[in-house]
mmCIF file of C-alpha atoms in Angstrom:
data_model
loop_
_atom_site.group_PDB
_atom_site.id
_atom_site.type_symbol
_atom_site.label_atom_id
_atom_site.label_comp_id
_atom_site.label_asym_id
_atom_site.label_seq_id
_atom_site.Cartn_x
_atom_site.Cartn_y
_atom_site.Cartn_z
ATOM 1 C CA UNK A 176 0.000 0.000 0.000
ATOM 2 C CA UNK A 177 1.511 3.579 -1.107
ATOM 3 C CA UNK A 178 2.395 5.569 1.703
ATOM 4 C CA UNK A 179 0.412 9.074 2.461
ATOM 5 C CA UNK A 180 3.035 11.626 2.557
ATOM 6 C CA UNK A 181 0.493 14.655 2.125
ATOM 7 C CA UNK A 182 -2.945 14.864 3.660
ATOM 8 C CA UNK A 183 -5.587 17.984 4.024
ATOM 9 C CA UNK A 184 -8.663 18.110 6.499
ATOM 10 C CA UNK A 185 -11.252 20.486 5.915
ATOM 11 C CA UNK A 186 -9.181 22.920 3.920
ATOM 12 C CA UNK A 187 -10.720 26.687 3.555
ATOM 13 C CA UNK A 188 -9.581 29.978 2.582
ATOM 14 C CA UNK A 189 -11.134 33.154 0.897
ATOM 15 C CA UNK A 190 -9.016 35.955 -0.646
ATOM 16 C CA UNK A 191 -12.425 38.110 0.286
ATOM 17 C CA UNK A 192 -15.098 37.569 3.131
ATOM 18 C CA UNK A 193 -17.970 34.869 2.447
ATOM 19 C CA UNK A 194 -15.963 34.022 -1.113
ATOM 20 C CA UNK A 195 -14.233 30.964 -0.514
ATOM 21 C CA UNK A 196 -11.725 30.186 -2.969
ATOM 22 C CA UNK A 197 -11.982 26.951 -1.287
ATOM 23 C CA UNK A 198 -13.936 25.197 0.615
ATOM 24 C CA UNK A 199 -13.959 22.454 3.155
ATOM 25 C CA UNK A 200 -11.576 20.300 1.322
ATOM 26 C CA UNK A 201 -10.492 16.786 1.752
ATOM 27 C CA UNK A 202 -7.848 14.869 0.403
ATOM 28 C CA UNK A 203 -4.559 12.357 0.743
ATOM 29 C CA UNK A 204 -1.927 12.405 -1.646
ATOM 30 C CA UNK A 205 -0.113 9.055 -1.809
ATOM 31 C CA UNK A 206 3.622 8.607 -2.487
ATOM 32 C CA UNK A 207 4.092 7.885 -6.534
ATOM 33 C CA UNK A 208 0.751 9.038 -7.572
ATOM 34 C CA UNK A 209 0.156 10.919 -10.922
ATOM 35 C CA UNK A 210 -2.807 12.928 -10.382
ATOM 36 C CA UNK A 211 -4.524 15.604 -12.419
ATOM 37 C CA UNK A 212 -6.391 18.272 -10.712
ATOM 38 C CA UNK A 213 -8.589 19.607 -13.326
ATOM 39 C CA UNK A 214 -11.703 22.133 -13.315
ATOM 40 C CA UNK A 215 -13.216 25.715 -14.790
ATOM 41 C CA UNK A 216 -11.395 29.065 -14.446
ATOM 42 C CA UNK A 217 -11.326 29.827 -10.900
ATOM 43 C CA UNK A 218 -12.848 26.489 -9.396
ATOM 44 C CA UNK A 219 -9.649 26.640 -6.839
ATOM 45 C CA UNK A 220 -7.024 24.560 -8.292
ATOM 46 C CA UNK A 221 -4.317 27.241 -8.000
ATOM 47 C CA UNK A 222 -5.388 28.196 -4.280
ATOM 48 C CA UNK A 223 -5.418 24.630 -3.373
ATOM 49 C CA UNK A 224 -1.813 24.056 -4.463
ATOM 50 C CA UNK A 225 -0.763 27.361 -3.050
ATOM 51 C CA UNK A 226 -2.302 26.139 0.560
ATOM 52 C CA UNK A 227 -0.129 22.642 0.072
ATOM 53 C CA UNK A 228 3.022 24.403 -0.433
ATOM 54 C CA UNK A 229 2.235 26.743 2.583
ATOM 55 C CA UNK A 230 2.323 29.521 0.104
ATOM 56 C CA UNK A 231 -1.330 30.825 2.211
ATOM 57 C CA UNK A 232 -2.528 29.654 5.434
ATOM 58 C CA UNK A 233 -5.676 27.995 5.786
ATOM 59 C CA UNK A 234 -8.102 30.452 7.268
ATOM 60 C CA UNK A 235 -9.265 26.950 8.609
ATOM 61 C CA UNK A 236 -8.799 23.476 8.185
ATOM 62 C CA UNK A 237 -4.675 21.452 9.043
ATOM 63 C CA UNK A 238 -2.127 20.355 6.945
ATOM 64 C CA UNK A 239 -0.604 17.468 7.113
ATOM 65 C CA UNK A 240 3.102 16.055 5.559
ATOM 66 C CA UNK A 241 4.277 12.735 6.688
ATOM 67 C CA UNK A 242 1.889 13.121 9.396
ATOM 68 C CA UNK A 243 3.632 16.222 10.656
ATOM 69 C CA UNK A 244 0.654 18.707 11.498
ATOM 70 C CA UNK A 245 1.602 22.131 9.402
ATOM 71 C CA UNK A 246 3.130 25.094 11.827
ATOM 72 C CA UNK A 247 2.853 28.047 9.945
ATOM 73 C CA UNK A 248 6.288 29.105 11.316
ATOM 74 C CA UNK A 249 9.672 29.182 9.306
ATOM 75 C CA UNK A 250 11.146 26.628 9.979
ATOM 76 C CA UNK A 251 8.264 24.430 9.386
ATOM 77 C CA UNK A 252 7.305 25.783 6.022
ATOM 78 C CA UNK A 253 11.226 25.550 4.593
ATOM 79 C CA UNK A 254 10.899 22.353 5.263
ATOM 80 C CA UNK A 255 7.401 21.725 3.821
ATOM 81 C CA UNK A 256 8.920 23.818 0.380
ATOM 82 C CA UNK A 257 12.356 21.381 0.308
ATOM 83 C CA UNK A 258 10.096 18.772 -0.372
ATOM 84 C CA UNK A 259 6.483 19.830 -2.008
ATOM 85 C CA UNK A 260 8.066 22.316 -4.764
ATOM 86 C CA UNK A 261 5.764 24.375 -6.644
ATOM 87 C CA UNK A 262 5.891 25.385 -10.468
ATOM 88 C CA UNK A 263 3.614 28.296 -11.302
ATOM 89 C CA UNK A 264 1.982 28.969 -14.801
ATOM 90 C CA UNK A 265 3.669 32.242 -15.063
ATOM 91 C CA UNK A 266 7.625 31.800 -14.993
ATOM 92 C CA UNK A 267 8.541 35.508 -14.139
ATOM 93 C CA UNK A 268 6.393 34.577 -10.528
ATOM 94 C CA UNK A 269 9.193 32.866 -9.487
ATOM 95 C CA UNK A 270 12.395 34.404 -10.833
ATOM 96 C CA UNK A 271 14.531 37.013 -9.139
ATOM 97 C CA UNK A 272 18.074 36.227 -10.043
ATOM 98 C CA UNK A 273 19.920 38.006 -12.986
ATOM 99 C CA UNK A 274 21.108 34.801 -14.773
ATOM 100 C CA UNK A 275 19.555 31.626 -15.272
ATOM 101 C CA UNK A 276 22.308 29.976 -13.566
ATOM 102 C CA UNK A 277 22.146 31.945 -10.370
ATOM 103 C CA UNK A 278 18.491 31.553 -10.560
ATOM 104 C CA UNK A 279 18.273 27.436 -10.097
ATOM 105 C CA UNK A 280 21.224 27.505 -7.795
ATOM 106 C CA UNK A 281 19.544 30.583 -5.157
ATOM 107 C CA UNK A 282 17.106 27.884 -3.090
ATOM 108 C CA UNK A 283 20.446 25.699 -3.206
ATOM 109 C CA UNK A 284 21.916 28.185 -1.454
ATOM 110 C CA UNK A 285 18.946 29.443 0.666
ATOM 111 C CA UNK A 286 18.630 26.055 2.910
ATOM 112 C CA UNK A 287 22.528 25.916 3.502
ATOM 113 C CA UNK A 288 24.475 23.714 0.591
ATOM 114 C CA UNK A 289 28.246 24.477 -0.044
ATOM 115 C CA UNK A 290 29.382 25.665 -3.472
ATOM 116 C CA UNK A 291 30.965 22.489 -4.532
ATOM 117 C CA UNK A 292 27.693 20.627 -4.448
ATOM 118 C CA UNK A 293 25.597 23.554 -5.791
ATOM 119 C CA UNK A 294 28.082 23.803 -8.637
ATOM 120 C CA UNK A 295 27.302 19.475 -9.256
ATOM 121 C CA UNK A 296 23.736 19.635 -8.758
ATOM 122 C CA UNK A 297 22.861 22.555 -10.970
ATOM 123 C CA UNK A 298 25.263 21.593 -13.682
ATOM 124 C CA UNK A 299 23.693 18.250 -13.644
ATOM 125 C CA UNK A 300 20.068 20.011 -14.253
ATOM 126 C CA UNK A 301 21.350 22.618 -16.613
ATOM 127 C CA UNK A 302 21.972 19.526 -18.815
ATOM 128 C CA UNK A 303 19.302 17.630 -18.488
ATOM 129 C CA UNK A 304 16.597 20.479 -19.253
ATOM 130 C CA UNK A 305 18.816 21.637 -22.008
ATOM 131 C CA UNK A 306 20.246 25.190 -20.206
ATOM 132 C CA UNK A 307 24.088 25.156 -20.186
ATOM 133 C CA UNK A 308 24.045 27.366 -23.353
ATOM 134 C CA UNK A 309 21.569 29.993 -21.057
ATOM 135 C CA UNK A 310 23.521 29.397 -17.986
ATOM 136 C CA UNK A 311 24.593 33.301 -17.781
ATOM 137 C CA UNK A 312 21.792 34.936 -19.627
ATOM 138 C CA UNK A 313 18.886 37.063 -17.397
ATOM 139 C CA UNK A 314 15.641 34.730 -17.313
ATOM 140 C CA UNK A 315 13.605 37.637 -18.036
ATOM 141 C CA UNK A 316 14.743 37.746 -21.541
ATOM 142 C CA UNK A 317 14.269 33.997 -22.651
ATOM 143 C CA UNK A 318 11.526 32.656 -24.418
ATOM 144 C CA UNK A 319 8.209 31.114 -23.046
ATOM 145 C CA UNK A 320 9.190 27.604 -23.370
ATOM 146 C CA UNK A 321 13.097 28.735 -22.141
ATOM 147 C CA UNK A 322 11.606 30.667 -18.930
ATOM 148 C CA UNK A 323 9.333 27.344 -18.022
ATOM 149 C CA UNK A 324 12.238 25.056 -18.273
ATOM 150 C CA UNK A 325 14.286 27.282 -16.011
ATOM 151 C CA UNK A 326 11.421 27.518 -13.764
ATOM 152 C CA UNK A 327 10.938 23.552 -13.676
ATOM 153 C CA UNK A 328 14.608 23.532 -12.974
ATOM 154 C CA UNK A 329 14.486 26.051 -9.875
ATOM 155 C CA UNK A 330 12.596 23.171 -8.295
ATOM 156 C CA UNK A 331 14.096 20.018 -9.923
ATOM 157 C CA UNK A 332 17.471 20.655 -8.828
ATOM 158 C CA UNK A 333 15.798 20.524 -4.914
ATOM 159 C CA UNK A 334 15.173 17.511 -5.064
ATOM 160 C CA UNK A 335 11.347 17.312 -3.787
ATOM 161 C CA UNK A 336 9.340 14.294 -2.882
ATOM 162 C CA UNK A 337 6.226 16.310 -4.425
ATOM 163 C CA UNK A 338 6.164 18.791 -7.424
ATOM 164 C CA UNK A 339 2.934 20.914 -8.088
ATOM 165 C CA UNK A 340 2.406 22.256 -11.734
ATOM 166 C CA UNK A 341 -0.024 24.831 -11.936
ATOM 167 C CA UNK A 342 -0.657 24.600 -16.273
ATOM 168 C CA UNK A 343 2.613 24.006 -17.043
ATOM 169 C CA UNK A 344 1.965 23.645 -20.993
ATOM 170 C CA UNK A 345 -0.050 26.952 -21.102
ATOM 171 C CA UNK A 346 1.406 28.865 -23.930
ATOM 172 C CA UNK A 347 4.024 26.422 -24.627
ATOM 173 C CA UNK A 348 4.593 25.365 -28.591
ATOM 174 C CA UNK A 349 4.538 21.861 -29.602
ATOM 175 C CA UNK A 350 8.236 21.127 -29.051
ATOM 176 C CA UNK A 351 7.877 22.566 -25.567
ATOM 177 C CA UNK A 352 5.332 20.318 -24.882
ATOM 178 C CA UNK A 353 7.147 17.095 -25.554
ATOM 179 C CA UNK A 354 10.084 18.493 -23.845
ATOM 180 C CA UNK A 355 7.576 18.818 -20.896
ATOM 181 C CA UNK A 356 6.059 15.529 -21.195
ATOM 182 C CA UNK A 357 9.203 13.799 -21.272
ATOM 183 C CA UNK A 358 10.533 16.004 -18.006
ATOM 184 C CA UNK A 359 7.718 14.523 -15.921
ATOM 185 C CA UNK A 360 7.670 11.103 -17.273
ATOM 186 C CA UNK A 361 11.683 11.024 -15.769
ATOM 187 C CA UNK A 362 10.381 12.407 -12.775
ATOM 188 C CA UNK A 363 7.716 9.840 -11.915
ATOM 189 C CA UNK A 364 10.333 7.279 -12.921
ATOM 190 C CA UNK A 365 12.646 8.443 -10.087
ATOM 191 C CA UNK A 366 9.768 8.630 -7.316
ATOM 192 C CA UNK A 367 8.824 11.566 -7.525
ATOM 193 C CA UNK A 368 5.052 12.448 -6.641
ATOM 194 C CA UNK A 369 3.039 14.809 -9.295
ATOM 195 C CA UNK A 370 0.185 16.801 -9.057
ATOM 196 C CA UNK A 371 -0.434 18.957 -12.641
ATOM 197 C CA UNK A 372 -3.322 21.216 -12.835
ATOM 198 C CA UNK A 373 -4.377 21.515 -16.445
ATOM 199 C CA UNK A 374 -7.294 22.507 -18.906
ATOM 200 C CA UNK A 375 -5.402 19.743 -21.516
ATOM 201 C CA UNK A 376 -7.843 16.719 -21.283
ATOM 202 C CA UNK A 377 -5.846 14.532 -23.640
ATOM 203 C CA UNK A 378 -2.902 15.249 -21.322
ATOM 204 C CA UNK A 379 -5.102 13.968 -18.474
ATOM 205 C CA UNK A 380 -6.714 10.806 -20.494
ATOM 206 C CA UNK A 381 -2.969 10.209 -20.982
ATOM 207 C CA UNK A 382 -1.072 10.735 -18.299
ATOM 208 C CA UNK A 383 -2.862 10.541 -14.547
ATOM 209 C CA UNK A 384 -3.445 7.482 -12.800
ATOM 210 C CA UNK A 385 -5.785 10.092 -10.915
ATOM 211 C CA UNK A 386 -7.989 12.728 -11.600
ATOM 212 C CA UNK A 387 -9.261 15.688 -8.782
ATOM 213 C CA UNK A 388 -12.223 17.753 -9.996
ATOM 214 C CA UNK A 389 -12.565 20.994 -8.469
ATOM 215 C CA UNK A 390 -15.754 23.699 -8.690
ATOM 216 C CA UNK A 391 -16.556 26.548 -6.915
ATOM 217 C CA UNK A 392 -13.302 25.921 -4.469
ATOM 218 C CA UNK A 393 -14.823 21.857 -3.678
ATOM 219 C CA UNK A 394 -13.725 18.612 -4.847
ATOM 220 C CA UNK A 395 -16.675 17.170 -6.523
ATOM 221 C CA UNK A 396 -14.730 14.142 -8.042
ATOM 222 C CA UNK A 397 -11.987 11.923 -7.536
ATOM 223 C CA UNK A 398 -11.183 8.408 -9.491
ATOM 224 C CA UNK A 399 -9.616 7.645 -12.371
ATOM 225 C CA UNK A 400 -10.101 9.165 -15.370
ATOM 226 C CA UNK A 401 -12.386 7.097 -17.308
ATOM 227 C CA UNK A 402 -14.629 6.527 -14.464
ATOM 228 C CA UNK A 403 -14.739 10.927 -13.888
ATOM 229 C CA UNK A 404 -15.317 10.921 -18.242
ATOM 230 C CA UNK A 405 -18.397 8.941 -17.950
ATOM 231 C CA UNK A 406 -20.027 10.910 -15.208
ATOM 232 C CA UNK A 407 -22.224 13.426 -17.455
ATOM 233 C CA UNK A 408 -22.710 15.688 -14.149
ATOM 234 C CA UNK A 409 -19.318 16.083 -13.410
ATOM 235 C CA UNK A 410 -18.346 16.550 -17.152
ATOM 236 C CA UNK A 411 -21.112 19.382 -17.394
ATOM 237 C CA UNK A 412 -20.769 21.197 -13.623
ATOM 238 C CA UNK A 413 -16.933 21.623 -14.453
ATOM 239 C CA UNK A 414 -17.208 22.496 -17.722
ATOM 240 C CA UNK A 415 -14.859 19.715 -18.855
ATOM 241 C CA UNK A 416 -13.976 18.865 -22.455
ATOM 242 C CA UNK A 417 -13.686 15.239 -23.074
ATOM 243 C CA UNK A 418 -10.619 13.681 -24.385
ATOM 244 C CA UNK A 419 -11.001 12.507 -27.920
ATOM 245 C CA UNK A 420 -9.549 9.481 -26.996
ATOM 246 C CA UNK A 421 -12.597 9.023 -24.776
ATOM 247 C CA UNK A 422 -15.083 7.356 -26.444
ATOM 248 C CA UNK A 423 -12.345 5.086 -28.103
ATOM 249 C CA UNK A 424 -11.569 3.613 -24.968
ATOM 250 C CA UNK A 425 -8.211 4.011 -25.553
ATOM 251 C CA UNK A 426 -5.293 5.330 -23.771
ATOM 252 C CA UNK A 427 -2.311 6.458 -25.582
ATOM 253 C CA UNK A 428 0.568 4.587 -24.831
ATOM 254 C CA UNK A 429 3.453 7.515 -26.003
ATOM 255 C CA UNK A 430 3.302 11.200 -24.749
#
């Protein structure tokens, strides 16, 4: 049985009084798990993964890693963020350093490792996500697809049991994509956990052993994602497409 590394009870917050961006939510994450969290503009998907990284605090409701009860004090969040990292839609949210170099090695830094194994570790990503030839340009002045692959690195290179993407292939062209696809494949491979929040329902037919339907800041579904397809209330309360492998029955077997 897959071990529950990440767990919320009764999660709520609103941004403005009596609007909850979400409400009373439920859920465990397992160790391993693929999981889409999908749903309309606004249902809550980017709150809720901005509550698991500690990014908010709950206006009510606990948090939960490895059992650990969430303390909304600093030491207790660095070590929540060292292990669920968080990839947000927009790059430029998350960049502050003048080169893209500097920018994946600053959270090295931040939580204490020496040079020499900064130096290895972002090399080593650099590489992998295709960077070394940006490795002293600004991030600011890359392209779309160059900005999201530096920002995918920032958390990579930490390591994290857990990564959240919050629509990682928004505005990304079609070699992007693959590039993308291929990233999180590797990742999964190596143990990592991933939660994607997407509007791309062939991406989610595809990819997610598990599907999490949010609308109006609740969870109205969770299951696998031919069994959340079928359901014609769920398809029409979220707004969902459905995959055009859907009806086929078929899953593709290369992303």
């Amino acid at each position: 049985m897959a071990e529950n590394i990440l767990k919320v009870e009764n999660g709520t917050f609103s941004y403005e009084e009596n609007r909850f961006a979400i409400h009373n939510v439920n859920m465990e994450i397992n160790a391993g798990e693929k999981i889409a969290v999908i749903g309309n503009n606004g249902a809550g998907k980017s709150t809720f993964f901005l509550a698991l990284n500690g990014v908010i605090k709950l206006d009510s409701g606990d948090i939960y890693f490895h059992n650990e009860k969430l303390e909304y004090r600093r030491n207790s969040l660095l070590e929540l963020r060292k292990k669920v990292g968080i990839v947000f839609q927009n790059p430029d949210e998350q960049m502050i350093a003048s080169t893209v170099e500097g920018e994946i090695s600053f959270g090295l830094y931040n939580v204490g490792y020496q040079k020499e194994t900064v130096r290895k570790k972002v090399d080593e990503i650099m590489e992998r996500l295709e960077l070394k030839e940006y490795s002293t340009r600004p991030p600011h002045y890359l392209s779309g697809g160059e900005k999201k692959r530096v920002s995918i690195a920032d958390i990579m290179v930490m390591e994290p049991e857990i990564i959240l993407f919050d629509e990682p292939t928004a505005s990304l062209d079609c070699k992007n994509i693959q590039l993308f696809k291929k990233q999180v494949n590797e990742l999964h491979e190596k143990g990592v956990t991933l939660l994607i929040s997407t509007h791309d329902m062939n991406f989610v037919w595809e990819w997610a052993d598990r599907v999490i339907v949010f609308s109006n800041g609740t969870i109205i579904a969770d299951d696998k994602a031919e069994n959340i397809f079928s359901k014609e209330d769920i398809v029409e309360q979220a707004a969902l497409q459905k995959p055009i492998l859907f009806d086929f029955g078929i899953k593709s077997i290369s992303i």
